Amino acid sequence: MLLSLPAVPSLIAAPLLPATRPLRAGPLASSHTVDEEQQQRSELHALLKSLEPYAEQPLEDATTLPPAAYTSTALFEREVETIFRPGWLCVGHVCQVREKGDYVTLDLLGELLLLVNDGTRLRVLSRVCTHRWAPVVGEGRGTCKAFTCPFHFWSFRLDGSCIKAPLMDDSTAFDAIEHPLHEYRSEVVDGFVYVNLDGAAPPLSSQLAGMSQRLVSWRPDEMESYIELTYDCPFNWKIVVETFMECYHHLGAHEATFEPNFPARLSWTEDARPAWTVGHAKPRPGREVSAFEAGLPRFPHLETEAERQAFALYNVFPSQLLHAMPDRVLWFRLQPLSAERTVVTTFCLVPPGTMQMEDFEATRDEQRELMDKINREDIAVNEMQQVGARSGAVRPGKLNSKLEKALWQLNAFVARAVCAH
Ligand code: FES
Ligand SMILES: [Fe+2]
């Protein structure tokens, strides 16, 4: 059974999140002495100098970034300011909040996000109370009519407006209307919810138009999530993206699982668009049918043979990862916490009809087990790379210009962003 399943791209895996380990970290939680800050500044200056050539590195000369790009706290903070906060980050899918009052929380780069369906549209709000900053709702998901802060019982409508603030009538100069929850700029594209934390990014949907066209037969806004696995990964966010986007590692990490169906040598990556890129893998000759039999019905509206044989790996820069297959779409949501820590949640999305199939629960359990197994195959190699990056002996490694082209594309994206400011 295992060998007949489609390959899953580079998932990461790690122990499930320990309940006691806080997710909020990174720039907002860091504190440095003056000496440390000076040292970080000079290290960052040197690192940025070494990154400049990657913005225009010829593909035939492609190498990995310098190892410090995966370990430097100063560079991570630079990435937050020049890549993550100005960019579009995928934080959810419409299936998580289909009905009025549905909400789900997400902590991202120090921001406490609240994705909510207010009955007219989806909003990405801050769940930080506008009084004295307690979260108005705990982490998790649910359905409610309003949010009431546990500290002094200020309450807020689903659209974030303040309904009431007890005893504030006794105060001077208070008008509830002036104290709504902060709303972040957001867009829904193909069912995925994106947030732009600094509020200044150009609109996203037109930038993803070409990708939307590719995915139209999957009807991505109708998909439902039926598996969700979260991993606390001790490695840099770029390692997650890189290993997801290349199939070269099927040779080693997935030698017995995916290489027999989707061999490394049959994978390739298209030229990147400004906002996204996509790579593909082909089934091994003779396995064109069996490689795609995973026990799930296919998306019912796939029209072409190419769609029915799809093994497409999308990266919406910087960090949204989608793996489109004929029967399911895997979506990876990244929460970068520090230079060497990233929380990754993997979702498996299927057409709504799949969840009505006979023996669905047994199939779901089998799929979950398989996803987890593959995740753990990937974490082993991703962790190895992160550990290796700390060695004083390493220098940029030569990339395969065909099989690792997506890494070259990501390198250029990162270098242009962090060096431009
Ligand atoms: S902090 Fe929320 S009501 Fe006071
Ligand atoms: Fe993998």
mmCIF file of N, CA and C and ligand atoms in Angstrom, residues 129-134 136 149-154 156, ligand 1:
data_model
loop_
_atom_site.group_PDB
_atom_site.id
_atom_site.type_symbol
_atom_site.label_atom_id
_atom_site.label_comp_id
_atom_site.label_asym_id
_atom_site.label_seq_id
_atom_site.Cartn_x
_atom_site.Cartn_y
_atom_site.Cartn_z
ATOM 1 N N CYS A 129 -6.745 42.690 23.309
ATOM 2 C CA CYS A 129 -7.749 43.648 23.774
ATOM 3 C C CYS A 129 -7.192 45.069 23.682
ATOM 4 N N THR A 130 -8.049 45.994 23.277
ATOM 5 C CA THR A 130 -7.591 47.377 23.117
ATOM 6 C C THR A 130 -7.564 48.130 24.445
ATOM 7 N N HIS A 131 -7.924 47.475 25.541
ATOM 8 C CA HIS A 131 -7.820 48.119 26.851
ATOM 9 C C HIS A 131 -6.403 47.938 27.389
ATOM 10 N N ARG A 132 -6.127 46.792 27.985
ATOM 11 C CA ARG A 132 -4.774 46.582 28.518
ATOM 12 C C ARG A 132 -4.185 45.266 28.017
ATOM 13 N N TRP A 133 -4.564 44.916 26.770
ATOM 14 C CA TRP A 133 -3.808 43.981 25.923
ATOM 15 C C TRP A 133 -3.892 42.506 26.285
ATOM 16 N N ALA A 134 -4.837 42.121 27.087
ATOM 17 C CA ALA A 134 -5.023 40.677 27.280
ATOM 18 C C ALA A 134 -5.659 40.103 26.012
ATOM 19 N N VAL A 136 -8.416 38.486 23.910
ATOM 20 C CA VAL A 136 -9.860 38.427 24.160
ATOM 21 C C VAL A 136 -10.405 37.014 23.999
ATOM 22 N N CYS A 149 -13.246 39.927 26.736
ATOM 23 C CA CYS A 149 -11.926 39.857 27.351
ATOM 24 C C CYS A 149 -12.059 39.422 28.812
ATOM 25 N N PRO A 150 -11.260 38.454 29.241
ATOM 26 C CA PRO A 150 -11.402 37.952 30.613
ATOM 27 C C PRO A 150 -10.893 38.920 31.686
ATOM 28 N N PHE A 151 -10.185 39.976 31.283
ATOM 29 C CA PHE A 151 -9.537 40.848 32.273
ATOM 30 C C PHE A 151 -10.559 41.796 32.918
ATOM 31 N N HIS A 152 -11.245 42.621 32.103
ATOM 32 C CA HIS A 152 -12.239 43.558 32.651
ATOM 33 C C HIS A 152 -13.561 43.489 31.889
ATOM 34 N N PHE A 153 -13.707 42.409 31.107
ATOM 35 C CA PHE A 153 -14.974 42.131 30.414
ATOM 36 C C PHE A 153 -15.344 43.133 29.327
ATOM 37 N N TRP A 154 -14.393 43.802 28.710
ATOM 38 C CA TRP A 154 -14.746 44.525 27.495
ATOM 39 C C TRP A 154 -15.155 43.463 26.473
ATOM 40 N N PHE A 156 -16.409 42.493 22.282
ATOM 41 C CA PHE A 156 -16.201 42.908 20.894
ATOM 42 C C PHE A 156 -17.054 42.056 19.963
HETATM 43 S S1 FES B 1 -7.519 44.144 29.186
HETATM 44 FE FE1 FES B 1 -9.286 43.529 28.157
HETATM 45 S S2 FES B 1 -10.865 44.386 29.303
HETATM 46 FE FE2 FES B 1 -9.108 45.136 30.258
#
